[in-house]
Coordinates of C-alpha atoms and ligand atoms in Angstrom, one line a residue:
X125 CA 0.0 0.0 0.0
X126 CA 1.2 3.4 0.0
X127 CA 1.0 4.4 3.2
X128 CA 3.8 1.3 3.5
X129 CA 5.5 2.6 0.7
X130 CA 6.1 6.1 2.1
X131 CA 7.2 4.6 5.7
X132 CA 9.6 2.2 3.8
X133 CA 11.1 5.2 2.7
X134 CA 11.2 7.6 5.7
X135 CA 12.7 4.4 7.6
X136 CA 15.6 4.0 5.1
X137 CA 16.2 7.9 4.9
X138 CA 16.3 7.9 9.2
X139 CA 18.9 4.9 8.7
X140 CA 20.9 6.7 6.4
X141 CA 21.0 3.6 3.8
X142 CA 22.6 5.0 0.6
X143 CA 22.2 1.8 -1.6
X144 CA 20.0 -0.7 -1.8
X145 CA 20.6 -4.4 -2.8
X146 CA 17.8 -6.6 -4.3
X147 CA 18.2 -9.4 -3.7
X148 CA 17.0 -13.4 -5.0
X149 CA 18.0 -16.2 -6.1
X150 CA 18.8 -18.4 -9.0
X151 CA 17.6 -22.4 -9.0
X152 CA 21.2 -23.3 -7.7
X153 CA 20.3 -21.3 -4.6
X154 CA 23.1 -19.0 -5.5
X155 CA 21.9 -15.2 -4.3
X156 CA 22.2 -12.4 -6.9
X157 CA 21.7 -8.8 -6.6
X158 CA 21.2 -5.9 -8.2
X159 CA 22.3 -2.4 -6.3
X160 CA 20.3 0.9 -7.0
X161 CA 20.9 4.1 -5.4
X162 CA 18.2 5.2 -2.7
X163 CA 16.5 7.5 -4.9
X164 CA 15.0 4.8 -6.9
X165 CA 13.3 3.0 -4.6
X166 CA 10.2 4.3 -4.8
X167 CA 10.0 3.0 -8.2
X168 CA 11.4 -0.3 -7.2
X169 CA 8.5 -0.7 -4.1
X170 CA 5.8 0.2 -6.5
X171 CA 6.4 -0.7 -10.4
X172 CA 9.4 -3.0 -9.4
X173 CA 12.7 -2.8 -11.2
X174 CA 13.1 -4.6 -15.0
X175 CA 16.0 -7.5 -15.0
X176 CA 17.3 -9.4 -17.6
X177 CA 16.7 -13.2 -16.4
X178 CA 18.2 -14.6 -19.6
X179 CA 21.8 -14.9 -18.0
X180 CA 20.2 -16.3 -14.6
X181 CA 21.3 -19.7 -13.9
X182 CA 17.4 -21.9 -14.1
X183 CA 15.5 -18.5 -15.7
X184 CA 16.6 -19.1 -18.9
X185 CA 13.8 -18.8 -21.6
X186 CA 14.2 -18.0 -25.3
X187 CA 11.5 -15.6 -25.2
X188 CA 10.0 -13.5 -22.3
X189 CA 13.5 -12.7 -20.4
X190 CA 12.5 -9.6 -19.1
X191 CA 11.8 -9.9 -15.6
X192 CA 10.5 -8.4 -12.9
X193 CA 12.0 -8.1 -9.0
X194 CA 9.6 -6.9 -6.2
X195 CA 11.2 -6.4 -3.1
X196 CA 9.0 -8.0 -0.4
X197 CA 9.3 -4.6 2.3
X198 CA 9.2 -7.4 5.2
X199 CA 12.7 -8.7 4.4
X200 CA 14.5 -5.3 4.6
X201 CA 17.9 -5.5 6.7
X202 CA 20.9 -3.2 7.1
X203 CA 24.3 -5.2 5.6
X204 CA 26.1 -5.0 8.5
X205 CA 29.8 -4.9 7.4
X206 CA 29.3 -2.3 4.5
X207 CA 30.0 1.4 5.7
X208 CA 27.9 2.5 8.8
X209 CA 27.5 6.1 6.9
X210 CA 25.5 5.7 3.1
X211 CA 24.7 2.5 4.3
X212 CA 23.9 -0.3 2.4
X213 CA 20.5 -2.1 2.9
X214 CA 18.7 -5.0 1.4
X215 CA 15.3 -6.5 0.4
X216 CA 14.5 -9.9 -1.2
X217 CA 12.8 -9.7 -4.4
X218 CA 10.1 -12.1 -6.0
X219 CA 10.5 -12.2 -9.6
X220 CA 7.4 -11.4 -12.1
X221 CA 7.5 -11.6 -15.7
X222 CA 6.2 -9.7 -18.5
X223 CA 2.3 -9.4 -17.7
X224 CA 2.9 -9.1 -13.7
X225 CA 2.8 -12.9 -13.3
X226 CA 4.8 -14.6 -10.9
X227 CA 7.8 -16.0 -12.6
X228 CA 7.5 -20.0 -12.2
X229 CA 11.1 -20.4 -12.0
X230 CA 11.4 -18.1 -9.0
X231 CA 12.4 -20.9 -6.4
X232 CA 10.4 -18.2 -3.3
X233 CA 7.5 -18.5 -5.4
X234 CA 7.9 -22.2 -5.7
X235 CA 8.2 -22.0 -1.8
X236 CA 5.1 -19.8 -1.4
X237 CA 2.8 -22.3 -3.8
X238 CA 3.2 -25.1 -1.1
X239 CA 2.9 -23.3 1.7
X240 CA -0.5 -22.1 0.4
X241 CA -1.5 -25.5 0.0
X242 CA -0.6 -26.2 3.4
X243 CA -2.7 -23.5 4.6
X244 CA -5.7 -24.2 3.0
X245 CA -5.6 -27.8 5.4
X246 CA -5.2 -25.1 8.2
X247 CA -1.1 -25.8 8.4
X248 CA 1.8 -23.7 8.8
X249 CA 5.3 -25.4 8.3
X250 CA 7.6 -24.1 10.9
X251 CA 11.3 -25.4 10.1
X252 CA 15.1 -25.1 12.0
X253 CA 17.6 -25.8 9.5
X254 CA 21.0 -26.6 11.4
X255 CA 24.1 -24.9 9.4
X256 CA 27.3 -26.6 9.2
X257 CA 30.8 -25.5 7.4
X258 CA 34.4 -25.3 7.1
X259 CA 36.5 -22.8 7.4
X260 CA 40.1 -22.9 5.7
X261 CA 42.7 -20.3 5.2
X262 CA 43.1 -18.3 1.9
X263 CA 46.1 -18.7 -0.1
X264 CA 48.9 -15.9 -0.3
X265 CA 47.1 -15.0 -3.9
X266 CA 43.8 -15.1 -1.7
X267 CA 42.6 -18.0 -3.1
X268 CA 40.6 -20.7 -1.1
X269 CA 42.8 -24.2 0.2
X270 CA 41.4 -26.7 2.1
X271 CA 44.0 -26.2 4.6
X272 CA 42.3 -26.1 8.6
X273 CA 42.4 -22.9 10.6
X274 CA 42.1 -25.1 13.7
X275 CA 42.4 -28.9 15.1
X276 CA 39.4 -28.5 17.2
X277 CA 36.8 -31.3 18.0
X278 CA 32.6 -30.9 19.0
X279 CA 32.3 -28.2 21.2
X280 CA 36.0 -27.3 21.7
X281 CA 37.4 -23.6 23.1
X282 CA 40.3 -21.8 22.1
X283 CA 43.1 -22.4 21.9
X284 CA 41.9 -25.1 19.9
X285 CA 38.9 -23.5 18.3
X286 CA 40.2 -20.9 16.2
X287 CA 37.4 -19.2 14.6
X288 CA 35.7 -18.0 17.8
X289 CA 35.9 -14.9 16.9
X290 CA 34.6 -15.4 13.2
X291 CA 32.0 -17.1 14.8
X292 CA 31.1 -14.3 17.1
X293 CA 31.5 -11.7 13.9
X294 CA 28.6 -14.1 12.5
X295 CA 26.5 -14.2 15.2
X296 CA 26.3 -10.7 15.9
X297 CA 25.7 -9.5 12.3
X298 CA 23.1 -11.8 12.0
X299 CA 21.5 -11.1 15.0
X300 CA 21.6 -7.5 13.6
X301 CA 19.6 -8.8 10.6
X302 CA 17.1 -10.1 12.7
X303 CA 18.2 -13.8 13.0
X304 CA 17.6 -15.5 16.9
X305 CA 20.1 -17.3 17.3
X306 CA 20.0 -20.6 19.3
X307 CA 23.6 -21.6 19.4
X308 CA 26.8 -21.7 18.3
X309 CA 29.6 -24.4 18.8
X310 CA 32.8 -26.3 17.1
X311 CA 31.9 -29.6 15.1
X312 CA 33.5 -32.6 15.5
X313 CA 35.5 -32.0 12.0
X314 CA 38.9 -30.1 12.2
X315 CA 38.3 -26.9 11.2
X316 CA 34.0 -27.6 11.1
X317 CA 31.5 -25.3 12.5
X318 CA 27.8 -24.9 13.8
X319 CA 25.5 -21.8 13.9
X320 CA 21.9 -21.9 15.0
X321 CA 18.7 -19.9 14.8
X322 CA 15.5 -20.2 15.9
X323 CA 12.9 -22.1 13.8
X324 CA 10.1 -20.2 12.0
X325 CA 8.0 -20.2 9.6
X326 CA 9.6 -22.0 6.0
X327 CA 9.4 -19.1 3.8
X328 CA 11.1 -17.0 6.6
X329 CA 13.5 -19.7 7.0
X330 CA 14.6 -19.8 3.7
X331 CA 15.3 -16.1 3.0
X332 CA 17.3 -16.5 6.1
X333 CA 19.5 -19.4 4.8
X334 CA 20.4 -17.5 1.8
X335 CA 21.2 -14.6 4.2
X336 CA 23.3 -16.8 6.8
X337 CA 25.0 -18.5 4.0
X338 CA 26.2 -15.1 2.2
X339 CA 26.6 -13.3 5.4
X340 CA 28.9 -16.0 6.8
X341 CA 31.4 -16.2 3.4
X342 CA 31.3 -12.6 3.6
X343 CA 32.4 -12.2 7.1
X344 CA 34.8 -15.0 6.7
X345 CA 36.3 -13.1 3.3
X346 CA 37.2 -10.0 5.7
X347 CA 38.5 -12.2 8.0
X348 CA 41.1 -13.9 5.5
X349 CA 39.7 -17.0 5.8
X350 CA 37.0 -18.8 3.4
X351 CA 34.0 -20.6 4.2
X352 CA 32.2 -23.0 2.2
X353 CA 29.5 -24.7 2.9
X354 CA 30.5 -27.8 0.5
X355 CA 29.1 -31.4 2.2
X356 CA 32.4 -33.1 1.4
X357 CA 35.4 -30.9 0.9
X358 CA 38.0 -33.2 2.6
X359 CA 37.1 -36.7 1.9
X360 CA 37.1 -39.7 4.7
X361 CA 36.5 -37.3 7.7
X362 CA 32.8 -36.0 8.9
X363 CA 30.8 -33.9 6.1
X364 CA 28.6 -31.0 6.4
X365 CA 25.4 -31.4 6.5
X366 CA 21.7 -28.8 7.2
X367 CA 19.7 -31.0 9.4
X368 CA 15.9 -29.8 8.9
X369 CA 13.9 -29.8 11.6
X370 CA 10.1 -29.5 10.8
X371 CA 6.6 -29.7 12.6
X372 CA 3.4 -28.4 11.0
X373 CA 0.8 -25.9 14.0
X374 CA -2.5 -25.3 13.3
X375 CA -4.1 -22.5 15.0
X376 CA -0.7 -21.7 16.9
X377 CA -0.8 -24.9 18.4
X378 CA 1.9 -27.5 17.7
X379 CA 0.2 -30.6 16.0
X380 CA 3.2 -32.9 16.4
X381 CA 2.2 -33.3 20.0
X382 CA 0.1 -35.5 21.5
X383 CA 0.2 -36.2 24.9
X384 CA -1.5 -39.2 25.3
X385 CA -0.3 -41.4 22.1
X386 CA 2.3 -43.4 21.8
X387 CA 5.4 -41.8 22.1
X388 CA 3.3 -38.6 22.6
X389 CA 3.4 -38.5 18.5
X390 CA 0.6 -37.3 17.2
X391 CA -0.7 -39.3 13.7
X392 CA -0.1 -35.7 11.7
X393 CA 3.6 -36.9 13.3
X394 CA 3.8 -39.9 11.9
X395 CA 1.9 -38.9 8.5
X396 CA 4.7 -36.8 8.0
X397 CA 7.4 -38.4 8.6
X398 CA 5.4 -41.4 6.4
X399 CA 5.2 -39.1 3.6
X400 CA 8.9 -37.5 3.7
X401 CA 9.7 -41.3 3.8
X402 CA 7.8 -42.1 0.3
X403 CA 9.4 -38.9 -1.4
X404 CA 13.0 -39.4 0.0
X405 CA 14.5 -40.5 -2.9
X406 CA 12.9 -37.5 -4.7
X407 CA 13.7 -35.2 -2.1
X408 CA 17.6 -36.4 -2.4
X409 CA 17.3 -34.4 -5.6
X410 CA 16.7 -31.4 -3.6
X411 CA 18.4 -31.6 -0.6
X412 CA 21.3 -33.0 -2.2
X413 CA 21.6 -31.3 -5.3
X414 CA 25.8 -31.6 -6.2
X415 CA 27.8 -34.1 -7.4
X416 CA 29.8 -33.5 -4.1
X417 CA 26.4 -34.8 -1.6
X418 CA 26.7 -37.7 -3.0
X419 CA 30.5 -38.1 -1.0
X420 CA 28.6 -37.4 2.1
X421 CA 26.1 -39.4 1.8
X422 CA 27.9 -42.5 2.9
X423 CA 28.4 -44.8 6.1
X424 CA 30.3 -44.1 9.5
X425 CA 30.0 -40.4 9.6
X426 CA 26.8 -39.6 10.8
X427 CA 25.0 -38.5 7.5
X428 CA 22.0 -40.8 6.6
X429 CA 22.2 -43.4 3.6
X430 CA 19.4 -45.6 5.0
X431 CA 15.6 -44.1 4.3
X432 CA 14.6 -44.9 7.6
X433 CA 13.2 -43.0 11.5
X434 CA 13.7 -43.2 14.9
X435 CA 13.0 -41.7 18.0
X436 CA 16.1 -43.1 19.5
X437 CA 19.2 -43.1 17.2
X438 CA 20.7 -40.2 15.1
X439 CA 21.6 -43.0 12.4
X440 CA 18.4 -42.9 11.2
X441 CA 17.4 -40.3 8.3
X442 CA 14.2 -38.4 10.2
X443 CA 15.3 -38.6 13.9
X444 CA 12.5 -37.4 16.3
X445 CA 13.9 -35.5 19.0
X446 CA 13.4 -35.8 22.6
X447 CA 11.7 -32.9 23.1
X448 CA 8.1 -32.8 23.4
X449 CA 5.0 -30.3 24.0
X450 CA 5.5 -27.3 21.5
X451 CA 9.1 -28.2 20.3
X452 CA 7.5 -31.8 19.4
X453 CA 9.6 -32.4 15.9
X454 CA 10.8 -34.4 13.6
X455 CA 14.5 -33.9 11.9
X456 CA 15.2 -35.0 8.1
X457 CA 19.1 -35.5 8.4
X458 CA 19.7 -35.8 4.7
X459 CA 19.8 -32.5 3.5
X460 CA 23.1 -30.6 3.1
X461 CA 23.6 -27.0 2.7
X462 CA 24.2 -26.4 -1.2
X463 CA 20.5 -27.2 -1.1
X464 CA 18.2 -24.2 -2.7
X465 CA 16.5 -24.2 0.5
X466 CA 13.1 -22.6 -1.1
X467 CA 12.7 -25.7 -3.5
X468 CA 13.9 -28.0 -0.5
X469 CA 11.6 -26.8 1.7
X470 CA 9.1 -26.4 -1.1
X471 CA 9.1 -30.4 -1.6
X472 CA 9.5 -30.9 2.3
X473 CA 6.3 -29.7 2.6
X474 CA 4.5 -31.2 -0.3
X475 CA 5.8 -34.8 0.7
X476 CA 4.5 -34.0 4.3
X477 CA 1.2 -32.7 2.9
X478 CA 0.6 -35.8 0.8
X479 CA 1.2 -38.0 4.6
X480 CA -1.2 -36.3 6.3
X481 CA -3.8 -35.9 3.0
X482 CA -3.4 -39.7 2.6
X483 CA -2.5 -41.0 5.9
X484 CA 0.2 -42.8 4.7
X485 CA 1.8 -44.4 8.0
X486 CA 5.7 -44.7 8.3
X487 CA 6.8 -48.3 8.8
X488 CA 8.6 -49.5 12.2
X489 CA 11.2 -47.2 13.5
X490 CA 14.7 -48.3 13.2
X491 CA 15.9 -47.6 16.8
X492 CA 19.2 -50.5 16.3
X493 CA 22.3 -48.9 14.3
X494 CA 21.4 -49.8 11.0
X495 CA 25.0 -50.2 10.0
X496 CA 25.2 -52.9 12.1
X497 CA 22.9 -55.0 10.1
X498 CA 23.5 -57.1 7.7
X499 CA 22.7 -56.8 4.1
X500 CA 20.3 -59.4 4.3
X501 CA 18.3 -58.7 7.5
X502 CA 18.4 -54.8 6.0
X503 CA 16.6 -56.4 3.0
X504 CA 13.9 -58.0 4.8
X505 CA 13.7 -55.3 6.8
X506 CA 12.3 -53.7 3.7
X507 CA 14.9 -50.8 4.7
X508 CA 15.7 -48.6 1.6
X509 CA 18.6 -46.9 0.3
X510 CA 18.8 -43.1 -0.5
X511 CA 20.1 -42.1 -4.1
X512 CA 23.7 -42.8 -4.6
X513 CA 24.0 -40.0 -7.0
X514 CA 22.7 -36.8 -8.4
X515 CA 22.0 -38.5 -11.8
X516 CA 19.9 -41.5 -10.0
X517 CA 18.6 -38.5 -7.6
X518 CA 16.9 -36.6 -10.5
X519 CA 15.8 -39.6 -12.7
X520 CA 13.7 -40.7 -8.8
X521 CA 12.5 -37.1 -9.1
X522 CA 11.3 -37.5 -12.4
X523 CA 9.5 -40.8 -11.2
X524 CA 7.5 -38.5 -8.3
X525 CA 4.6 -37.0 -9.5
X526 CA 3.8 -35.1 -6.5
X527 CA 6.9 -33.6 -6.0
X528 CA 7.2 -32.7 -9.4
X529 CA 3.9 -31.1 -9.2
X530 CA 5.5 -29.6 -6.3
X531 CA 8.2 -28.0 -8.1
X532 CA 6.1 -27.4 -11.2
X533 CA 7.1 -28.4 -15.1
X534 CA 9.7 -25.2 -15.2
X535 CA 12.1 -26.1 -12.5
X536 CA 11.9 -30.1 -12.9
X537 CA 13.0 -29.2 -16.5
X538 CA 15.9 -27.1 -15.1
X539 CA 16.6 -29.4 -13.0
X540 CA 17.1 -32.2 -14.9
X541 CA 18.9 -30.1 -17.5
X542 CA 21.7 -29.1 -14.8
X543 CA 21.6 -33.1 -13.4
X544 CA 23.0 -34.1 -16.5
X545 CA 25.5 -31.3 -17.6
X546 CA 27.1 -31.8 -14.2
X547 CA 26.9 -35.4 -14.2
X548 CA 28.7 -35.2 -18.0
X549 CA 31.3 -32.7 -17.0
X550 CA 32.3 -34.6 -13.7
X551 CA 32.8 -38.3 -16.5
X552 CA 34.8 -36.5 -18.7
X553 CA 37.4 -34.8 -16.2
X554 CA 40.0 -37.0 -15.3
X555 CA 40.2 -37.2 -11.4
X556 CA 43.4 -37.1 -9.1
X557 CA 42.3 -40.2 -7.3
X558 CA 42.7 -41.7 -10.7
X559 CA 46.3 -40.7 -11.8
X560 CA 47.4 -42.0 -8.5
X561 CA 45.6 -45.0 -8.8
X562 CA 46.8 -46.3 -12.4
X563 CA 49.5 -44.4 -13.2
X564 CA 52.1 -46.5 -12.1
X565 CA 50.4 -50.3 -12.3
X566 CA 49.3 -49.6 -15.7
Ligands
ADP860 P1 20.5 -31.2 17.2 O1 20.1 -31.8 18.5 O2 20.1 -32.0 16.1 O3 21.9 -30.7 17.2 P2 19.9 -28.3 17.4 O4 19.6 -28.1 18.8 O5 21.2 -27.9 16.9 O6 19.6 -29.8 17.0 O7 18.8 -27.6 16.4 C1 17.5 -27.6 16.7 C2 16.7 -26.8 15.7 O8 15.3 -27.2 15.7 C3 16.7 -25.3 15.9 O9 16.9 -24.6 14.7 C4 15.4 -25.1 16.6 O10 14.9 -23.7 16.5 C5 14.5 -26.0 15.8 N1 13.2 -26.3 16.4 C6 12.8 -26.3 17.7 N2 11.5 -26.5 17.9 C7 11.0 -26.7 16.6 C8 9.7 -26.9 16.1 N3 8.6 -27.1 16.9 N4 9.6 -27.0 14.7 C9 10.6 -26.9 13.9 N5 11.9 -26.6 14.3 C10 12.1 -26.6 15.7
MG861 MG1 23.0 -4.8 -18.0
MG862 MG1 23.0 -29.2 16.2
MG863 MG1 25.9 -30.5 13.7
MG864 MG1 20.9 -32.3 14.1

């Protein structure tokens, strides 16, 4: 409205913002922006500002590339390591094309779809998405290694944990953006870290991944140091992973919870973990979406390959935590963070949607280490296996209708498109592990 309008701008004028960024992102998850001075924003809050989305990684279309960005006025935040005079300021845009229709490869708009079909049952999704990285030293040329800042272990203190104060640079300028944060901690990896906020609703959540993950690199840039949030950059020791923790509420109220069933798990519980269950493999695609997951997802270091839930072990791929009443959750442990957390979330939700809409009930929790079965009793178990790559990943998309309607025609086509290029690129380069192997015995 206009009376938001002209407060948008009196608010940036009091904060003395000189440039705004807006800001989305492509189908990688991969945030772009566009800066304009402060004088134009009145034009960008109520016509929007014209992009080309030809050269956008997922927009791509041979006609109709003129696009669209809103800025959504409830996303503004102050980028707090640019100048603290002409400051610079940001808003997440959704993207419209030609004829003011949402743009069906905007991954937010993907997002907003299903959580509008969640609210028309009366659900909201709230989900806490648990971000882990690396952080390794920059070359003398200022290029990334994968050499460790530190030696530290799960929850160490200096002087083994030597990005404290990185850690307290992130905290504090996400807190500034409006972020609660929960916790922050050393992982178990050398050199691996944990940050975490308070869950919220998904679409929320999502904007605020993108901003964590930029805000972090950034902060970690000025700091001569790099972080990436790659699941596997050093093979054979722990990988990074986003845990996902989701519930649905209804009417405020928490309707995971339910006092008097077993395991005080609600059905709506166990109808969504069922339905995450059946669209794992799909989900994979999402969740999972480099050639690099795939290195994570493996045995003995705490990332999921089993499609399986428990309320007891963390080897299991949706754990449900101990935590009851209105924290009452369950966590999908599969996801990783070079996930496009918009279309992630996006199918989360559609998957969980379909358990509740068609009760489908999750079979037996696995509460034994499932790496200590045997092939066979896994087998008859009827214990399945999550996809061990991102080309078998998207062709078990392709074979899930309701995530695909999820997504919608536009980004399964991407999708597929960027499956296979990557999957192409990675056959025809000639691997290190490969010259050592057979250089020398053949
Ligand atoms: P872990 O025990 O797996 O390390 P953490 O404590 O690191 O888990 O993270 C828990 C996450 O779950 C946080 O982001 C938190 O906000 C979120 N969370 C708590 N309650 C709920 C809920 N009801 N629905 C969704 N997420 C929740
Ligand atoms: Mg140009
Ligand atoms: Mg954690
Ligand atoms: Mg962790
Ligand atoms: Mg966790």
């Amino acid at each position: 409205s206009d009376a938001k309008v002209s407060e948008m701008i009196a608010r940036v004028k009091a904060d003395d913002v000189g440039f705004i960024r807006l800001q989305f992102t492509d189908i990688l998850g991969i945030p772009k922006n566009v800066a304009i001075p402060t004088f134009q924003l009145e034009k960008a809050l109520t016509e929007g500002i014209w992009i080309d989305g030809s050269s956008i990684e997922g927009f791509t279309r041979i006609n109709e590339s003129d696009m669209i960005l809103k800025p959504d006025i409830s996303t503004y935040a102050i980028l707090p390591w640019r100048p603290s005079e002409k400051k610079v300021a940001r808003f997440i845009c959704d993207v419209y094309t030609y004829g003011d229709k949402p743009f069906e490869g905007d991954p937010r708009y993907v997002l907003k779809k299903n959580l509008e079909e969640a609210k028309k049952l009366g659900y909201t999704f709230n989900t806490g998405p648990e971000l882990e990285f690396f952080v390794f030293q920059r070359d003398e040329e200022d290029n990334p290694t994968t050499k460790f800042v530190d030696h530290g272990g799960y929850f160490d203190l200096a002087p083994n944990d030597k990005a404290e104060d990185l850690r307290r640079e992130i905290v504090l300028a996400l807190t500034d953006m409006g972020f609660e944060i929960e916790a922050s901690h050393h992982e178990v990896a050398d050199s691996q870290h944990e940050i975490d906020f308070k869950y919220g609703d998904a679409l929320a959540v999502a904007d605020k991944v993108i901003t964590f993950k930029f805000a972090a690199k950034t902060l970690a840039l000025l700091n001569d140091m790099h972080i990436t949030f790659m699941p596997k950059p050093i093979a054979r020791i722990n990988g990074t992973g986003m845990h996902c923790h989701g519930s649905l509420s209804k009417d405020g109220k928490n309707t995971f919870f339910d006092a008097k069933a077993d395991k005080q798990l609600s059905e709506t519980a166990l109808y969504y973990i069922g339905g995450l269950m059946k669209h794992a493999k799909a989900i994979a695609r999402l969740g999972n979406p480099t050639i690099n997951s795939y290195k994570r997802l493996v045995p003995g270091y705490e990332a999921p390959v089993y499609i399986t839930w428990s309320a007891a072990n963390r080897s299991a791929m949706i754990r449900v935590p101990a935590a009851r009443g209105n924290s009452t959750r369950a966590e999908l442990r599969s996801p990783d963070p070079t996930c496009n957390p918009y279309l992630l979330f996006a199918a989360m939700i559609a998957a969980g949607i379909d358990g509740v809409k068609n009760k489908i009930m999750p079979p037996a929790p696995t509460d034994v280490n499932i790496y200590h079965l045997s092939e066979e009793e896994r087998v008859k178990l009827g214990i399945e296996m999550l996809p061990g790559s991102l080309k078998e990943a998207n062709d078990e998309l392709l074979k899930d209708k309701v995530i695909c309607d999820a997504l919608g025609k536009h980004v399964v086509d991407n999708l597929t498109e960027i499956a296979i290029a990557e999957t192409d690129d990675y056959r025809l380069t000639v691997h290190p592990w490969e010259i050592e192997r057979y250089i020398n015995n053949f």
